[in-house]
Coordinates of C-alpha atoms in Angstrom, one line a residue:
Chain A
X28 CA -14.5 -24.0 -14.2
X29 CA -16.2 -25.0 -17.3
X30 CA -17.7 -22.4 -19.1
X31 CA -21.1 -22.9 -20.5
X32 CA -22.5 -21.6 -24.0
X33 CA -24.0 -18.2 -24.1
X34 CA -27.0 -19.5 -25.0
X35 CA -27.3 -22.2 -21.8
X36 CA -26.1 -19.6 -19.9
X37 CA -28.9 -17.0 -21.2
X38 CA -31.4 -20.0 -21.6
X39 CA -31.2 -20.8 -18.1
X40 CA -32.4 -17.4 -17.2
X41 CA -34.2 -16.1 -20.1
X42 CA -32.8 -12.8 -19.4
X43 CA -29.2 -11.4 -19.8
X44 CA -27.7 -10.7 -16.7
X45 CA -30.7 -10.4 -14.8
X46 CA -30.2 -9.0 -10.8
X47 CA -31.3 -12.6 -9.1
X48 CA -29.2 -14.8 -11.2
X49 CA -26.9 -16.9 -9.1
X50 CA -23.5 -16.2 -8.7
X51 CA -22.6 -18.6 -10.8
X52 CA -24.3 -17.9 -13.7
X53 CA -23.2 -14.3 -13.5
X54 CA -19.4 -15.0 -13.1
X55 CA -19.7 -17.9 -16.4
X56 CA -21.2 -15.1 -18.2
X57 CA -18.2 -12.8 -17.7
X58 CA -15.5 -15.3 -17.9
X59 CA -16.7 -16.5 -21.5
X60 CA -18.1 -13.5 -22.9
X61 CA -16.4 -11.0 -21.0
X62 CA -19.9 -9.3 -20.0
X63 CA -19.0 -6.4 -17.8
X64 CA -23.0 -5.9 -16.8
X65 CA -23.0 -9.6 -15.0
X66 CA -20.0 -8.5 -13.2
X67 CA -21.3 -5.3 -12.4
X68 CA -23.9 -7.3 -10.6
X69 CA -21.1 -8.9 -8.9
X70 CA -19.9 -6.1 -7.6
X71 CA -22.8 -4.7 -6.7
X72 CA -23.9 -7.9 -4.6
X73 CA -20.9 -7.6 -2.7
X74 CA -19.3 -4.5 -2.4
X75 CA -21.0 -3.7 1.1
X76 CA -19.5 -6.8 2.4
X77 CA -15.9 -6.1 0.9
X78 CA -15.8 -3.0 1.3
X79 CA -17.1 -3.2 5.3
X80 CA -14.1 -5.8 5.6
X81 CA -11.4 -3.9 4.5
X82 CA -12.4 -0.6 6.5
X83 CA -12.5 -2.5 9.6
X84 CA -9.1 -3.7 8.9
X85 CA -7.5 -0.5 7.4
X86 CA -9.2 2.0 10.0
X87 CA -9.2 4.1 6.8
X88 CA -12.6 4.3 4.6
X89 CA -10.2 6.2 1.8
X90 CA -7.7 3.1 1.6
X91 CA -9.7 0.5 2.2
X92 CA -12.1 1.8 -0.7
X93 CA -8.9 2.2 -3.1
X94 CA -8.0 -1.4 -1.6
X95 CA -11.6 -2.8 -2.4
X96 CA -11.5 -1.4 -5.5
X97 CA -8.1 -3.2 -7.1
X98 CA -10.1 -6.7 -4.8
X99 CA -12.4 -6.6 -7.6
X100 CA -10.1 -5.2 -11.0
X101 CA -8.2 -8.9 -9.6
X102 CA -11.2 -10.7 -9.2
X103 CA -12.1 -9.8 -12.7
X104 CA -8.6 -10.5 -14.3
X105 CA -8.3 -13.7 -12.0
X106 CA -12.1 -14.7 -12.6
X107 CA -11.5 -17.9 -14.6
X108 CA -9.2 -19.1 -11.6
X109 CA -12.6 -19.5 -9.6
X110 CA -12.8 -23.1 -9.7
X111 CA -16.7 -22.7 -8.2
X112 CA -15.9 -25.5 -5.7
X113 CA -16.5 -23.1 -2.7
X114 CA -18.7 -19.9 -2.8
X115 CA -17.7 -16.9 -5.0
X116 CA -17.9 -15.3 -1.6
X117 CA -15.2 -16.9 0.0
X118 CA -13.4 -16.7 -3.3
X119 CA -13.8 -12.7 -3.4
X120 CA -12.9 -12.2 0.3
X121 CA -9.6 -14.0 -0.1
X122 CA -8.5 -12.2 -2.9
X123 CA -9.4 -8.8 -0.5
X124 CA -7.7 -10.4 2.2
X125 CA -4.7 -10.9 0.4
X126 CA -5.1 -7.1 -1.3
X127 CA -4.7 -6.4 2.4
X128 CA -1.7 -8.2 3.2
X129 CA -0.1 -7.0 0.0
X130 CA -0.6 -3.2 0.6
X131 CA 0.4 -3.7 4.0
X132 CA 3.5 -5.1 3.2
X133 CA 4.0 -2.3 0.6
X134 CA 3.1 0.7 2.1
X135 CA 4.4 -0.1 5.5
X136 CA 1.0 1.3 6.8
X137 CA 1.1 -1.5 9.1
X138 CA 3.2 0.6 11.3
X139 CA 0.9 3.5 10.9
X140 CA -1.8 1.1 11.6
X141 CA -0.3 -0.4 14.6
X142 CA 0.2 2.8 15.8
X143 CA -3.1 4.1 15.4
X144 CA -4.6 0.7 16.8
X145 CA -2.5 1.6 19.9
X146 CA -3.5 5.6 20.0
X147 CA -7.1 3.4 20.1
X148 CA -6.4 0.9 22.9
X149 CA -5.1 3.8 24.5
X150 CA -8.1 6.2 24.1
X151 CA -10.4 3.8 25.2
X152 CA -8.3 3.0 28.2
X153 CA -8.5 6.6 29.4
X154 CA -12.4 6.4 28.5
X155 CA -13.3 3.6 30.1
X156 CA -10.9 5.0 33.6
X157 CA -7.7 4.0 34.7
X158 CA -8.1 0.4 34.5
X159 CA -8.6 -1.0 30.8
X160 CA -11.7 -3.4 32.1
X161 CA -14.6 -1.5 31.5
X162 CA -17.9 -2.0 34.3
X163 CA -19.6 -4.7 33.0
X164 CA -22.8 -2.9 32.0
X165 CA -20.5 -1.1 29.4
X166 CA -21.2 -2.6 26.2
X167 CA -17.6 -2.4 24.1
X168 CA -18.3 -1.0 20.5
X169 CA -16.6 -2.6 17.6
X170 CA -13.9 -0.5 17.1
X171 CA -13.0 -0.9 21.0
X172 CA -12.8 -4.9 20.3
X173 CA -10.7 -4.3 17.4
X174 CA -8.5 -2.3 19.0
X175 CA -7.3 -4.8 21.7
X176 CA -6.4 -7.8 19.0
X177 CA -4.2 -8.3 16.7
X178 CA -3.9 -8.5 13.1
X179 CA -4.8 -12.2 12.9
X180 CA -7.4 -12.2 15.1
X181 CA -9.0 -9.4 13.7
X182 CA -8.9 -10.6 10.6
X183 CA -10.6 -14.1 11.7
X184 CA -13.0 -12.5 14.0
X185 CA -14.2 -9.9 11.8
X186 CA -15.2 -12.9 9.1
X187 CA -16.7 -15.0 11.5
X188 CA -18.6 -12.6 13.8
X189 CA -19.0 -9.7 11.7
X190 CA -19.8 -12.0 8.2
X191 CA -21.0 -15.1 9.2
X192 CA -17.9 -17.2 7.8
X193 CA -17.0 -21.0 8.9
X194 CA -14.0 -21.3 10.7
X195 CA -13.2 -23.3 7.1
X196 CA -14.5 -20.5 5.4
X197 CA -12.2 -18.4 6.8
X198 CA -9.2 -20.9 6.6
X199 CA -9.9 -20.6 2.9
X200 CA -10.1 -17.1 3.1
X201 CA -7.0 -16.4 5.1
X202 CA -5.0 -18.8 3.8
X203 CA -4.7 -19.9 8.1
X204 CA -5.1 -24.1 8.4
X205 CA -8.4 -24.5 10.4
X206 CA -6.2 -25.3 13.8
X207 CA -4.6 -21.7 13.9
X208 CA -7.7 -19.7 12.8
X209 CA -9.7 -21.8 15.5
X210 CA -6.6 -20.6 18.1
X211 CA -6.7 -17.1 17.6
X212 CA -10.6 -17.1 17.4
X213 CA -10.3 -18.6 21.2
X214 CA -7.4 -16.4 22.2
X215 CA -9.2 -12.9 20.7
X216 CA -12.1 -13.8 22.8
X217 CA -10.1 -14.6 25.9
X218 CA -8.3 -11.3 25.7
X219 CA -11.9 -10.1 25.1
X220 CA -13.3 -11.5 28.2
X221 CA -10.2 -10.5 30.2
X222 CA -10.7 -7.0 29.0
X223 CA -13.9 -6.1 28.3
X224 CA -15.5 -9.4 31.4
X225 CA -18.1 -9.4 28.8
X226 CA -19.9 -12.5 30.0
X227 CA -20.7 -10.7 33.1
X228 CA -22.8 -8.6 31.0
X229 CA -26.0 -11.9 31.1
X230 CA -25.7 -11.7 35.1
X231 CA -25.8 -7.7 35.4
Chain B
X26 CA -20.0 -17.9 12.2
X27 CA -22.2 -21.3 12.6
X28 CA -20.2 -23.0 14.7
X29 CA -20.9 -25.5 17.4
X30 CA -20.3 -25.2 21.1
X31 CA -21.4 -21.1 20.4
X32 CA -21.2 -19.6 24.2
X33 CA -23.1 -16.4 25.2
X34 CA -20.2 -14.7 24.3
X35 CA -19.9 -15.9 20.8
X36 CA -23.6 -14.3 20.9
X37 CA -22.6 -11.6 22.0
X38 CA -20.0 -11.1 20.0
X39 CA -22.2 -11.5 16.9
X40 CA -24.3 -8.7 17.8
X41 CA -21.1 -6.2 18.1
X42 CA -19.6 -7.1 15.1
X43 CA -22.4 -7.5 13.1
X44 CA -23.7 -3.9 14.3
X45 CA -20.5 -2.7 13.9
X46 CA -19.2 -3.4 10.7
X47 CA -21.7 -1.5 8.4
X48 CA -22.9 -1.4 5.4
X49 CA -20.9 0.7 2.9
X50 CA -23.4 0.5 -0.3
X51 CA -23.4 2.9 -3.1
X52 CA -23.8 3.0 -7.2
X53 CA -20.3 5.3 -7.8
X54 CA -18.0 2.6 -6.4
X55 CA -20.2 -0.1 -8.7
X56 CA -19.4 2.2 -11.6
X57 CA -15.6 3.0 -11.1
X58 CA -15.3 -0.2 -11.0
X59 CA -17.3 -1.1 -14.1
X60 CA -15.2 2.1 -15.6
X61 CA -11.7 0.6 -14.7
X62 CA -12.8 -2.8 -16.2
X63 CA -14.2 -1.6 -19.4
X64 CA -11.1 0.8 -19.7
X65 CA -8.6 -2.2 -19.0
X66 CA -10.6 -4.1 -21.4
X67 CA -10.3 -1.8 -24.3
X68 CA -6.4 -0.8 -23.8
X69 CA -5.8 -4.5 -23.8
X70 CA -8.2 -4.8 -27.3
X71 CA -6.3 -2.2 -28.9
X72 CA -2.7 -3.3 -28.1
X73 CA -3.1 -6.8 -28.7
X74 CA -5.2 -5.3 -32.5
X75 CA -1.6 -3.2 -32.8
X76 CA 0.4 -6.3 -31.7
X77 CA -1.4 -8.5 -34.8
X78 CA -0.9 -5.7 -37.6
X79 CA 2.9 -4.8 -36.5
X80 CA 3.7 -8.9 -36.4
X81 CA 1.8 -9.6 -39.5
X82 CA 3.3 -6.3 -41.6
X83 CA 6.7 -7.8 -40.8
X84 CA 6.0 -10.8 -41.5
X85 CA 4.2 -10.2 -44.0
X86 CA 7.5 -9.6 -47.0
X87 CA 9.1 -12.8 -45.7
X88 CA 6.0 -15.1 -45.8
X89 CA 5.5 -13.8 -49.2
X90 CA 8.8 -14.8 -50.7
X91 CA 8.3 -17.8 -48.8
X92 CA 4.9 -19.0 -50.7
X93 CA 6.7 -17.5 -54.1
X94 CA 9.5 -19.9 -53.2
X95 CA 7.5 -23.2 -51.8
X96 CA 5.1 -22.0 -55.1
X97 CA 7.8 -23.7 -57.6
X98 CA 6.6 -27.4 -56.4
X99 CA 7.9 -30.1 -53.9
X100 CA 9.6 -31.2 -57.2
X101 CA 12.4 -28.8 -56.7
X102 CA 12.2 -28.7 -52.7
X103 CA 16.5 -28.3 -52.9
X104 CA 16.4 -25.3 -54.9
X105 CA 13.5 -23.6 -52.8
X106 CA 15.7 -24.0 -50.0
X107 CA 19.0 -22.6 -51.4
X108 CA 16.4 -19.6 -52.9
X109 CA 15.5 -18.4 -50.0
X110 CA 17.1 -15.6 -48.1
X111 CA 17.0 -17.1 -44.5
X112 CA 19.2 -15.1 -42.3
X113 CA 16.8 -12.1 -43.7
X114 CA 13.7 -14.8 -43.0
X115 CA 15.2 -15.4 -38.9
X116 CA 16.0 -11.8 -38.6
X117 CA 11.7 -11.5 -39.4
X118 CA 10.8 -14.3 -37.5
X119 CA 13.2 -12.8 -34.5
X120 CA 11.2 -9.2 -34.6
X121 CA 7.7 -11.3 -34.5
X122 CA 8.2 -13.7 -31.5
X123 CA 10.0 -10.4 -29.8
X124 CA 6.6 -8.7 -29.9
X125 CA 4.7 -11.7 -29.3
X126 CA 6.7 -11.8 -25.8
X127 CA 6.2 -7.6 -25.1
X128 CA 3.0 -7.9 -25.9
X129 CA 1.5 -9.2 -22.5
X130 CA 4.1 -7.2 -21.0
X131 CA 3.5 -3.9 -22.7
X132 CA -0.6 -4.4 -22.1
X133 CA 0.0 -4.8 -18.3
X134 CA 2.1 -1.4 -17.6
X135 CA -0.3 0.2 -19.8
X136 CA -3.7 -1.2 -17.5
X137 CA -1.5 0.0 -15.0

């Protein structure tokens, strides 16, 4: 990305580092003059969103705060590999989504995870009686949904549903081609209608 | 997710997820994070500041007899080169691009 002058950037606004500037102002301001306040503003602006990702994925506020936290320490070291061709959004959330993978992979918490995914499905199993098919008035919370996919379609679901991503949002975000992020979006809400016969829910 | 061909159940599903997936929002996470950077920032200052005055201080006795010798004129450029120590010169020269190559590695373990 081309980084302007201080002073184009700082004439544009008037201000330094003002809270509306656009994400692109903020992130030329940090990658040429290393200005820690724009970033902060960064941070601020999305942290919610980051940080509401990764606990849905981790199960564990703790982690996926530690996780969110190292998201944007790389985002700041990495920031002049934002090209600005897509939105900064899309360009933080990848770099979260791979924080993921990586302590995953490193940890082996997936195995922990898995399990406690499965303690889940199975908890909600006994709640909702013997069969795992809920009645149809019962509305499934989030955690319930999450429970009954799997890691890809979580992931994928979570940023479409829960964020508002494109399915080529989220292709750029999960590093998926378009084709297998649009499969497991149909296949989590198949299980999900098997499950949970939530289209029933309009006719009850 | 703007997609096209959205069912009641993608509708559905928007509402439960978007419900669902909160809204964790606070100043202290904003400031470790600031923290961290700032901290990274100046370890990576001072090493590379250390880095410049270790490589110049060694270089510095070589590059002097270096100027003293290229001092006496291109007119004698033969006997600048025979005056001049040069395996003392490489062994300098060696020590400098050694630190130049720890340098990044030295500033990462410590950020770490």
């Amino acid at each position: 990305m081309a980084v302007p002058r201080k002073s184009e950037v700082i004439g544009s606004t008037g201000e330094s580092a003002p809270e509306d500037d656009s994400d692109e102002a903020l992130v030329a301001r940090a990658v040429g003059f290393g200005d820690t306040d724009s970033f902060g503003i960064l941070v601020d602006r999305y942290q919610s969103r980051v940080r509401a990702y990764l606990r849905q994925m981790t199960r564990e506020p703790a982690a996926a705060d530690d996780m969110a936290q190292e998201t944007f320490i790389r985002a700041w070291t990495k920031m002049d590999t934002f090209s600005g061709k897509g939105s900064f959004s899309s360009w933080l959330m990848a770099i979260a989504h791979n924080q993921f993978l990586q302590t995953v992979r490193q940890s082996q918490r997936q195995r922990r995870l898995v399990e406690r995914l499965e303690a889940e499905a199975r908890v909600s199993e006994a709640l909702s009686g013997k069969s795992a098919s809920p009645s149809p008035s019962e509305l499934p919370d989030l955690p319930r949904l999450l429970a009954i996919l799997s890691g890809p379609e979580r992931s994928v679901m979570l940023l479409g549903y829960g964020f508002g991503y494109s399915h080529g949002e989220i292709a750029d975000i999960t590093g998926l081609a378009l084709g297998t992020v649009k499969s497991h979006i149909h296949r989590g809400k198949a299980r999900i209608r098997e499950t949970f016969r939530l289209e029933e829910l309009d006719n009850a | 997710m703007h997609e096209h061909g959205q069912d009641s159940l993608d509708m559905q599903l928007g509402s439960i997820f978007r419900q669902g997936v909160g809204q964790p929002h606070d100043d202290a996470f904003r400031i470790a994070v600031c923290r961290r950077i700032r901290r990274r920032s100046k370890i990576r200052r001072i090493v590379l500041a250390t880095a410049i005055a270790i490589g110049g201080l060694i270089a510095l006795s070589p590059a002097y007899q270096l100027a003293l010798a290229l001092s006496d004129g291109l007119a004698q450029l033969s006997s600048v080169f025979n005056g001049v120590d040069w395996s003392r010169q490489g062994q300098a020269l060696y020590m400098v691009t050694i630190i130049a190559l720890l340098t990044p590695l030295v500033t990462m373990i410590l950020e770490e």
